[in-house]
Amino acid sequence: MPFRRAEFNARVSDLPTNCVPMVVIIRLDRIIQCLLLDSPIESGNDRNKKNGRFSRSSGLHSIIRRLLPCFLLFFFTFCPELHAEIKDRVVAFADNDAITFSELEDHYATAVRVTPNISMEEVLNTMVNRLLLTREAKRLRLEAKNEDELLKEYIDLKIRAFIRIDDKDITQFYEEHVANFEGKELDAVRDDIESYLAEKELNERLKEHVAELRGRACVKIQSTPPIPPLSRGD
């Protein structure tokens, strides 16, 4: 049957944009075999007609070499998911959990608006820490509406509940910074001092806890390309 280009183009145009035509998949391995091994492509009918009545011309290899880039372009054009998957590589591992570059981009775009001088490495390490904390919270079967609330519940249960600030620590802090309180008595600022010291202690213990989790896990940070800074209009 003669090849009808118009009919072929019409059928291809009816395919979904994320579908790879089977004709490309079927023939691609045979084309590559021909180019790599420099051997003719032989079908079942060709093998039955070895006696010279039908032979492949040497010009076939040249034609295939010219068509291969078109086939490859056609393949990736009709398979955008494959292209996106290759581009969206993994930038960090924590055991069996992974962080992709697209996730890093999203978190960086949010973080840089709050802290303009934050680096991509800092954002990535924060994502790894949150991943480890979230995993521990789920291991304890804690539940919450979102990840932020889940982490808060875990930190309150695991760390904050064990923090105690002594009166002598409050008094010592007041005496060391009395000039900053503008003449206010200790009793007037006691609660503020206690809250400040409690948060400071919480941050220190949280860093130690995260370091412990990272020490138990297999954490691998991949090298990441720099993300250009966002403009003020973004």
GROMACS .gro file of C-alpha atoms in nm:
model
  234
    1MET     CA    1   0.000   0.000   0.000
    2PRO     CA    2   0.152   0.338  -0.093
    3PHE     CA    3   0.240   0.577   0.188
    4ARG     CA    4  -0.014   0.853   0.229
    5ARG     CA    5   0.139   1.146   0.412
    6ALA     CA    6  -0.187   1.339   0.440
    7GLU     CA    7  -0.367   1.044   0.597
    8PHE     CA    8  -0.080   0.989   0.842
    9ASN     CA    9  -0.074   1.356   0.946
   10ALA     CA   10  -0.450   1.350   1.000
   11ARG     CA   11  -0.426   1.050   1.229
   12VAL     CA   12  -0.139   1.199   1.428
   13SER     CA   13  -0.327   1.525   1.478
   14ASP     CA   14  -0.611   1.329   1.642
   15LEU     CA   15  -0.380   1.190   1.912
   16PRO     CA   16  -0.375   1.347   2.260
   17THR     CA   17  -0.084   1.583   2.317
   18ASN     CA   18   0.062   1.359   2.588
   19CYS     CA   19   0.047   1.042   2.380
   20VAL     CA   20   0.345   0.897   2.193
   21PRO     CA   21   0.239   0.741   1.861
   22MET     CA   22   0.314   0.369   1.862
   23VAL     CA   23   0.472   0.390   1.519
   24VAL     CA   24   0.754   0.597   1.673
   25ILE     CA   25   0.808   0.356   1.961
   26ILE     CA   26   0.800   0.049   1.739
   27ARG     CA   27   1.048   0.176   1.485
   28LEU     CA   28   1.284   0.373   1.710
   29ASP     CA   29   1.478   0.075   1.843
   30ARG     CA   30   1.522  -0.067   1.493
   31ILE     CA   31   1.648   0.268   1.361
   32ILE     CA   32   1.903   0.299   1.643
   33GLN     CA   33   2.013  -0.059   1.584
   34CYS     CA   34   2.076   0.019   1.221
   35LEU     CA   35   2.280   0.330   1.302
   36LEU     CA   36   2.488   0.171   1.575
   37LEU     CA   37   2.553  -0.164   1.412
   38ASP     CA   38   2.547  -0.041   1.054
   39SER     CA   39   2.333  -0.342   0.970
   40PRO     CA   40   2.028  -0.349   0.742
   41ILE     CA   41   1.681  -0.359   0.893
   42GLU     CA   42   1.536  -0.686   0.789
   43SER     CA   43   1.171  -0.778   0.823
   44GLY     CA   44   1.019  -1.123   0.803
   45ASN     CA   45   0.935  -1.075   0.436
   46ASP     CA   46   1.293  -0.962   0.366
   47ARG     CA   47   1.436  -1.277   0.521
   48ASN     CA   48   1.208  -1.486   0.306
   49LYS     CA   49   1.336  -1.302   0.001
   50LYS     CA   50   1.709  -1.333   0.055
   51ASN     CA   51   1.784  -1.453  -0.294
   52GLY     CA   52   1.837  -1.105  -0.428
   53ARG     CA   53   1.495  -1.025  -0.565
   54PHE     CA   54   1.455  -0.756  -0.295
   55SER     CA   55   1.768  -0.599  -0.139
   56ARG     CA   56   1.824  -0.295   0.077
   57SER     CA   57   2.008  -0.014  -0.089
   58SER     CA   58   2.301   0.158   0.082
   59GLY     CA   59   2.109   0.484   0.055
   60LEU     CA   60   1.863   0.361   0.317
   61HIS     CA   61   2.116   0.417   0.595
   62SER     CA   62   2.169   0.775   0.485
   63ILE     CA   63   1.795   0.839   0.480
   64ILE     CA   64   1.750   0.695   0.828
   65ARG     CA   65   2.035   0.905   0.966
   66ARG     CA   66   1.858   1.213   0.836
   67LEU     CA   67   1.521   1.106   0.974
   68LEU     CA   68   1.640   1.009   1.323
   69PRO     CA   69   1.653   1.368   1.461
   70CYS     CA   70   1.300   1.419   1.334
   71PHE     CA   71   1.181   1.102   1.507
   72LEU     CA   72   1.346   1.207   1.834
   73LEU     CA   73   1.200   1.557   1.814
   74PHE     CA   74   0.858   1.407   1.737
   75PHE     CA   75   0.893   1.172   2.035
   76PHE     CA   76   0.974   1.441   2.294
   77THR     CA   77   0.717   1.681   2.148
   78PHE     CA   78   0.437   1.431   2.205
   79CYS     CA   79   0.567   1.331   2.547
   80PRO     CA   80   0.593   1.653   2.756
   81GLU     CA   81   0.572   1.458   3.083
   82LEU     CA   82   0.900   1.286   3.002
   83HIS     CA   83   1.071   1.619   2.934
   84ALA     CA   84   0.937   1.766   3.260
   85GLU     CA   85   1.043   1.459   3.456
   86ILE     CA   86   1.399   1.484   3.325
   87LYS     CA   87   1.416   1.855   3.408
   88ASP     CA   88   1.267   1.814   3.757
   89ARG     CA   89   1.559   1.629   3.914
   90VAL     CA   90   1.606   1.535   4.279
   91VAL     CA   91   1.817   1.782   4.480
   92ALA     CA   92   1.808   1.614   4.822
   93PHE     CA   93   1.740   1.277   4.981
   94ALA     CA   94   1.640   1.185   5.335
   95ASP     CA   95   1.636   0.805   5.338
   96ASN     CA   96   1.358   0.713   5.094
   97ASP     CA   97   1.210   1.063   5.078
   98ALA     CA   98   1.318   1.305   4.806
   99ILE     CA   99   1.299   1.679   4.739
  100THR     CA  100   1.282   1.790   4.377
  101PHE     CA  101   1.416   2.104   4.218
  102SER     CA  102   1.067   2.235   4.140
  103GLU     CA  103   0.974   2.203   4.508
  104LEU     CA  104   1.291   2.390   4.602
  105GLU     CA  105   1.206   2.667   4.354
  106ASP     CA  106   0.857   2.708   4.503
  107HIS     CA  107   0.985   2.726   4.862
  108TYR     CA  108   1.267   2.961   4.765
  109ALA     CA  109   1.027   3.199   4.587
  110THR     CA  110   0.820   3.218   4.906
  111ALA     CA  111   1.112   3.247   5.146
  112VAL     CA  112   1.298   3.516   4.953
  113ARG     CA  113   1.001   3.751   4.980
  114VAL     CA  114   1.019   3.729   5.360
  115THR     CA  115   1.399   3.712   5.387
  116PRO     CA  116   1.553   3.865   5.072
  117ASN     CA  117   1.910   3.761   5.158
  118ILE     CA  118   1.829   3.395   5.223
  119SER     CA  119   2.028   3.149   5.013
  120MET     CA  120   1.900   2.851   4.823
  121GLU     CA  121   2.112   2.618   5.039
  122GLU     CA  122   1.946   2.755   5.354
  123VAL     CA  123   1.601   2.696   5.206
  124LEU     CA  124   1.695   2.343   5.101
  125ASN     CA  125   1.832   2.257   5.446
  126THR     CA  126   1.517   2.395   5.605
  127MET     CA  127   1.310   2.173   5.376
  128VAL     CA  128   1.515   1.869   5.479
  129ASN     CA  129   1.469   1.956   5.848
  130ARG     CA  130   1.094   1.998   5.805
  131LEU     CA  131   1.077   1.669   5.620
  132LEU     CA  132   1.251   1.486   5.905
  133LEU     CA  133   1.033   1.652   6.171
  134THR     CA  134   0.715   1.582   5.977
  135ARG     CA  135   0.813   1.219   5.937
  136GLU     CA  136   0.868   1.188   6.314
  137ALA     CA  137   0.532   1.351   6.381
  138LYS     CA  138   0.358   1.102   6.153
  139ARG     CA  139   0.547   0.818   6.320
  140LEU     CA  140   0.386   0.928   6.647
  141ARG     CA  141   0.053   0.932   6.461
  142LEU     CA  142  -0.006   1.301   6.523
  143GLU     CA  143  -0.266   1.465   6.302
  144ALA     CA  144  -0.332   1.825   6.199
  145LYS     CA  145  -0.497   2.027   5.924
  146ASN     CA  146  -0.168   2.118   5.757
  147GLU     CA  147   0.206   2.068   5.786
  148ASP     CA  148   0.269   2.383   5.991
  149GLU     CA  149   0.017   2.283   6.256
  150LEU     CA  150   0.153   1.928   6.256
  151LEU     CA  151   0.506   2.054   6.320
  152LYS     CA  152   0.386   2.289   6.595
  153GLU     CA  153   0.203   2.004   6.766
  154TYR     CA  154   0.509   1.782   6.743
  155ILE     CA  155   0.747   2.050   6.875
  156ASP     CA  156   0.511   2.134   7.163
  157LEU     CA  157   0.485   1.768   7.257
  158LYS     CA  158   0.848   1.671   7.206
  159ILE     CA  159   1.035   1.982   7.322
  160ARG     CA  160   0.832   2.273   7.458
  161ALA     CA  161   0.662   2.060   7.725
  162PHE     CA  162   0.997   1.996   7.892
  163ILE     CA  163   1.119   2.358   7.908
  164ARG     CA  164   1.118   2.529   8.247
  165ILE     CA  165   1.249   2.879   8.318
  166ASP     CA  166   1.366   2.941   8.675
  167ASP     CA  167   1.307   3.266   8.859
  168LYS     CA  168   1.679   3.313   8.902
  169ASP     CA  169   1.725   3.305   8.523
  170ILE     CA  170   1.457   3.570   8.484
  171THR     CA  171   1.616   3.788   8.753
  172GLN     CA  172   1.963   3.746   8.606
  173PHE     CA  173   1.844   3.843   8.258
  174TYR     CA  174   1.665   4.150   8.399
  175GLU     CA  175   1.972   4.268   8.584
  176GLU     CA  176   2.196   4.220   8.280
  177HIS     CA  177   1.958   4.417   8.053
  178VAL     CA  178   1.796   4.657   8.298
  179ALA     CA  179   1.882   4.956   8.079
  180ASN     CA  180   1.668   4.813   7.799
  181PHE     CA  181   1.353   4.808   8.013
  182GLU     CA  182   1.337   5.188   8.051
  183GLY     CA  183   1.291   5.192   8.428
  184LYS     CA  184   1.022   4.920   8.439
  185GLU     CA  185   1.019   4.699   8.747
  186LEU     CA  186   1.097   4.328   8.723
  187ASP     CA  187   0.739   4.222   8.796
  188ALA     CA  188   0.613   4.433   8.503
  189VAL     CA  189   0.836   4.254   8.251
  190ARG     CA  190   0.865   3.912   8.413
  191ASP     CA  191   0.626   3.740   8.170
  192ASP     CA  192   0.800   3.893   7.866
  193ILE     CA  193   1.139   3.780   7.991
  194GLU     CA  194   1.010   3.430   8.061
  195SER     CA  195   0.861   3.402   7.712
  196TYR     CA  196   1.183   3.524   7.552
  197LEU     CA  197   1.401   3.280   7.747
  198ALA     CA  198   1.158   2.994   7.674
  199GLU     CA  199   1.168   3.061   7.299
  200LYS     CA  200   1.547   3.086   7.309
  201GLU     CA  201   1.573   2.754   7.489
  202LEU     CA  202   1.323   2.601   7.246
  203ASN     CA  203   1.530   2.706   6.945
  204GLU     CA  204   1.847   2.562   7.095
  205ARG     CA  205   1.684   2.230   7.180
  206LEU     CA  206   1.516   2.215   6.840
  207LYS     CA  207   1.853   2.255   6.667
  208GLU     CA  208   1.993   1.972   6.878
  209HIS     CA  209   1.691   1.754   6.799
  210VAL     CA  210   1.715   1.817   6.426
  211ALA     CA  211   2.088   1.740   6.435
  212GLU     CA  212   2.005   1.412   6.605
  213LEU     CA  213   1.745   1.325   6.341
  214ARG     CA  214   1.985   1.407   6.059
  215GLY     CA  215   2.250   1.193   6.225
  216ARG     CA  216   2.017   0.893   6.229
  217ALA     CA  217   1.894   0.945   5.873
  218CYS     CA  218   2.077   0.910   5.545
  219VAL     CA  219   2.070   1.268   5.418
  220LYS     CA  220   2.224   1.354   5.083
  221ILE     CA  221   2.229   1.708   4.943
  222GLN     CA  222   2.290   1.728   4.569
  223SER     CA  223   2.452   2.026   4.403
  224THR     CA  224   2.193   2.273   4.282
  225PRO     CA  225   2.215   2.535   4.007
  226PRO     CA  226   2.170   2.894   4.128
  227ILE     CA  227   1.822   3.040   4.114
  228PRO     CA  228   1.819   3.400   3.990
  229PRO     CA  229   1.688   3.655   4.244
  230LEU     CA  230   1.328   3.757   4.204
  231SER     CA  231   1.249   4.107   4.094
  232ARG     CA  232   1.036   4.329   4.314
  233GLY     CA  233   0.755   4.309   4.064
  234ASP     CA  234   0.728   3.929   4.096
   0.00000   0.00000   0.00000
